[in-house]
Amino acid sequence: MGFSFNFFGTQEVRKFSYKPRFYDPEAEERRKKYGDFTKPKETKYVPGQHVKGSFRDGNYQRTKEVSRNQKTIGIVTMVLLFAVVYLIFKYFPLLIDSLGK
């Protein structure tokens, strides 16, 4: 008893078709046979060598501080905002009086 009325008709099933742009089967076979020489040589893994000092020198420190440019932009924006508000309060009554006459 289900009515399936669709204004635009039935929707087709979308299919994923990925065609790589740059694929060299010969290079792939060489990598399988001789190994990948594009990667640097692996050194012995030491636990924590990549984590050491990440909170002090990592992205966390950069997100906490506000840059000098951001402070300057904020100050200029506030000065312009106050200037616009001041001019509106100063000249708005004159505009209303001139329109009323």
PDB file of C-alpha atoms in Angstrom:
ATOM      1  CA  MET A   1       0.000   0.000   0.000  1.00  0.00           C
ATOM      2  CA  GLY A   2       3.024   2.251  -0.206  1.00  0.00           C
ATOM      3  CA  PHE A   3       2.823   5.024  -2.731  1.00  0.00           C
ATOM      4  CA  SER A   4       6.168   6.149  -4.024  1.00  0.00           C
ATOM      5  CA  PHE A   5       5.402   9.334  -5.928  1.00  0.00           C
ATOM      6  CA  ASN A   6       8.491  11.317  -6.782  1.00  0.00           C
ATOM      7  CA  PHE A   7       8.251  14.605  -8.672  1.00  0.00           C
ATOM      8  CA  PHE A   8      11.606  14.158 -10.392  1.00  0.00           C
ATOM      9  CA  GLY A   9      11.314  10.438 -11.103  1.00  0.00           C
ATOM     10  CA  THR A  10      13.365   7.677  -9.573  1.00  0.00           C
ATOM     11  CA  GLN A  11      16.870   8.504  -8.531  1.00  0.00           C
ATOM     12  CA  GLU A  12      19.697   6.527 -10.071  1.00  0.00           C
ATOM     13  CA  VAL A  13      22.221   4.760  -7.902  1.00  0.00           C
ATOM     14  CA  ARG A  14      25.501   6.638  -7.798  1.00  0.00           C
ATOM     15  CA  LYS A  15      28.588   4.579  -8.480  1.00  0.00           C
ATOM     16  CA  PHE A  16      32.142   5.323  -7.467  1.00  0.00           C
ATOM     17  CA  SER A  17      34.575   5.069 -10.322  1.00  0.00           C
ATOM     18  CA  TYR A  18      38.118   6.160  -9.514  1.00  0.00           C
ATOM     19  CA  LYS A  19      40.547   6.375 -12.380  1.00  0.00           C
ATOM     20  CA  PRO A  20      44.049   7.355 -11.270  1.00  0.00           C
ATOM     21  CA  ARG A  21      45.648  10.040 -13.412  1.00  0.00           C
ATOM     22  CA  PHE A  22      49.259   9.040 -13.000  1.00  0.00           C
ATOM     23  CA  TYR A  23      49.663   5.302 -12.709  1.00  0.00           C
ATOM     24  CA  ASP A  24      52.683   3.484 -14.024  1.00  0.00           C
ATOM     25  CA  PRO A  25      52.339  -0.301 -13.776  1.00  0.00           C
ATOM     26  CA  GLU A  26      56.039  -0.778 -14.524  1.00  0.00           C
ATOM     27  CA  ALA A  27      57.037   1.495 -11.653  1.00  0.00           C
ATOM     28  CA  GLU A  28      54.656  -0.397  -9.374  1.00  0.00           C
ATOM     29  CA  GLU A  29      56.303  -3.691 -10.304  1.00  0.00           C
ATOM     30  CA  ARG A  30      59.771  -2.224  -9.652  1.00  0.00           C
ATOM     31  CA  ARG A  31      58.643  -1.032  -6.204  1.00  0.00           C
ATOM     32  CA  LYS A  32      57.332  -4.485  -5.385  1.00  0.00           C
ATOM     33  CA  LYS A  33      60.498  -6.177  -6.631  1.00  0.00           C
ATOM     34  CA  TYR A  34      63.231  -3.858  -5.303  1.00  0.00           C
ATOM     35  CA  GLY A  35      61.477  -1.882  -2.590  1.00  0.00           C
ATOM     36  CA  ASP A  36      60.497   1.769  -2.349  1.00  0.00           C
ATOM     37  CA  PHE A  37      63.539   4.049  -2.474  1.00  0.00           C
ATOM     38  CA  THR A  38      61.553   7.293  -2.171  1.00  0.00           C
ATOM     39  CA  LYS A  39      61.044   6.843   1.574  1.00  0.00           C
ATOM     40  CA  PRO A  40      63.886   7.690   3.966  1.00  0.00           C
ATOM     41  CA  LYS A  41      65.605   4.854   5.769  1.00  0.00           C
ATOM     42  CA  GLU A  42      63.845   3.740   8.889  1.00  0.00           C
ATOM     43  CA  THR A  43      65.676   4.380  12.129  1.00  0.00           C
ATOM     44  CA  LYS A  44      65.165   2.355  15.266  1.00  0.00           C
ATOM     45  CA  TYR A  45      61.934   3.348  17.008  1.00  0.00           C
ATOM     46  CA  VAL A  46      62.302   4.995  20.388  1.00  0.00           C
ATOM     47  CA  PRO A  47      59.035   5.367  22.312  1.00  0.00           C
ATOM     48  CA  GLY A  48      58.100   9.001  22.847  1.00  0.00           C
ATOM     49  CA  GLN A  49      60.687  10.531  20.531  1.00  0.00           C
ATOM     50  CA  HIS A  50      58.051  12.380  18.497  1.00  0.00           C
ATOM     51  CA  VAL A  51      55.894  13.359  21.468  1.00  0.00           C
ATOM     52  CA  LYS A  52      58.620  14.938  23.554  1.00  0.00           C
ATOM     53  CA  GLY A  53      57.895  18.630  24.161  1.00  0.00           C
ATOM     54  CA  SER A  54      54.875  18.728  21.888  1.00  0.00           C
ATOM     55  CA  PHE A  55      52.772  20.710  24.381  1.00  0.00           C
ATOM     56  CA  ARG A  56      55.416  23.388  24.815  1.00  0.00           C
ATOM     57  CA  ASP A  57      56.583  23.729  21.232  1.00  0.00           C
ATOM     58  CA  GLY A  58      53.607  22.370  19.320  1.00  0.00           C
ATOM     59  CA  ASN A  59      50.372  23.846  18.037  1.00  0.00           C
ATOM     60  CA  TYR A  60      48.927  24.306  21.529  1.00  0.00           C
ATOM     61  CA  GLN A  61      51.312  27.161  22.258  1.00  0.00           C
ATOM     62  CA  ARG A  62      50.560  28.881  18.945  1.00  0.00           C
ATOM     63  CA  THR A  63      46.808  28.831  19.512  1.00  0.00           C
ATOM     64  CA  LYS A  64      47.021  30.408  22.973  1.00  0.00           C
ATOM     65  CA  GLU A  65      48.786  33.618  22.005  1.00  0.00           C
ATOM     66  CA  VAL A  66      47.230  36.353  19.884  1.00  0.00           C
ATOM     67  CA  SER A  67      49.478  37.699  17.179  1.00  0.00           C
ATOM     68  CA  ARG A  68      50.452  41.352  16.879  1.00  0.00           C
ATOM     69  CA  ASN A  69      48.540  41.681  13.618  1.00  0.00           C
ATOM     70  CA  GLN A  70      45.328  40.438  15.219  1.00  0.00           C
ATOM     71  CA  LYS A  71      45.689  42.954  18.052  1.00  0.00           C
ATOM     72  CA  THR A  72      46.250  45.798  15.577  1.00  0.00           C
ATOM     73  CA  ILE A  73      43.233  44.802  13.495  1.00  0.00           C
ATOM     74  CA  GLY A  74      41.093  44.629  16.645  1.00  0.00           C
ATOM     75  CA  ILE A  75      42.167  48.098  17.806  1.00  0.00           C
ATOM     76  CA  VAL A  76      41.547  49.662  14.377  1.00  0.00           C
ATOM     77  CA  THR A  77      38.129  47.993  14.183  1.00  0.00           C
ATOM     78  CA  MET A  78      37.133  49.337  17.611  1.00  0.00           C
ATOM     79  CA  VAL A  79      38.282  52.887  16.742  1.00  0.00           C
ATOM     80  CA  LEU A  80      36.303  52.831  13.490  1.00  0.00           C
ATOM     81  CA  LEU A  81      33.243  51.460  15.273  1.00  0.00           C
ATOM     82  CA  PHE A  82      33.336  54.217  17.878  1.00  0.00           C
ATOM     83  CA  ALA A  83      33.846  56.845  15.148  1.00  0.00           C
ATOM     84  CA  VAL A  84      30.796  55.603  13.219  1.00  0.00           C
ATOM     85  CA  VAL A  85      28.628  55.506  16.350  1.00  0.00           C
ATOM     86  CA  TYR A  86      29.762  59.039  17.301  1.00  0.00           C
ATOM     87  CA  LEU A  87      28.968  60.397  13.825  1.00  0.00           C
ATOM     88  CA  ILE A  88      25.554  58.729  13.810  1.00  0.00           C
ATOM     89  CA  PHE A  89      24.622  60.260  17.170  1.00  0.00           C
ATOM     90  CA  LYS A  90      25.965  63.664  16.140  1.00  0.00           C
ATOM     91  CA  TYR A  91      24.376  63.978  12.687  1.00  0.00           C
ATOM     92  CA  PHE A  92      21.257  61.776  12.932  1.00  0.00           C
ATOM     93  CA  PRO A  93      19.126  64.426  14.686  1.00  0.00           C
ATOM     94  CA  LEU A  94      20.121  66.966  12.012  1.00  0.00           C
ATOM     95  CA  LEU A  95      19.080  64.504   9.297  1.00  0.00           C
ATOM     96  CA  ILE A  96      15.708  63.893  10.952  1.00  0.00           C
ATOM     97  CA  ASP A  97      15.096  67.659  11.348  1.00  0.00           C
ATOM     98  CA  SER A  98      15.972  68.344   7.697  1.00  0.00           C
ATOM     99  CA  LEU A  99      13.622  65.589   6.457  1.00  0.00           C
ATOM    100  CA  GLY A 100      10.766  66.854   8.622  1.00  0.00           C
ATOM    101  CA  LYS A 101      10.767  70.352   7.106  1.00  0.00           C
TER     102      LYS A 101
END
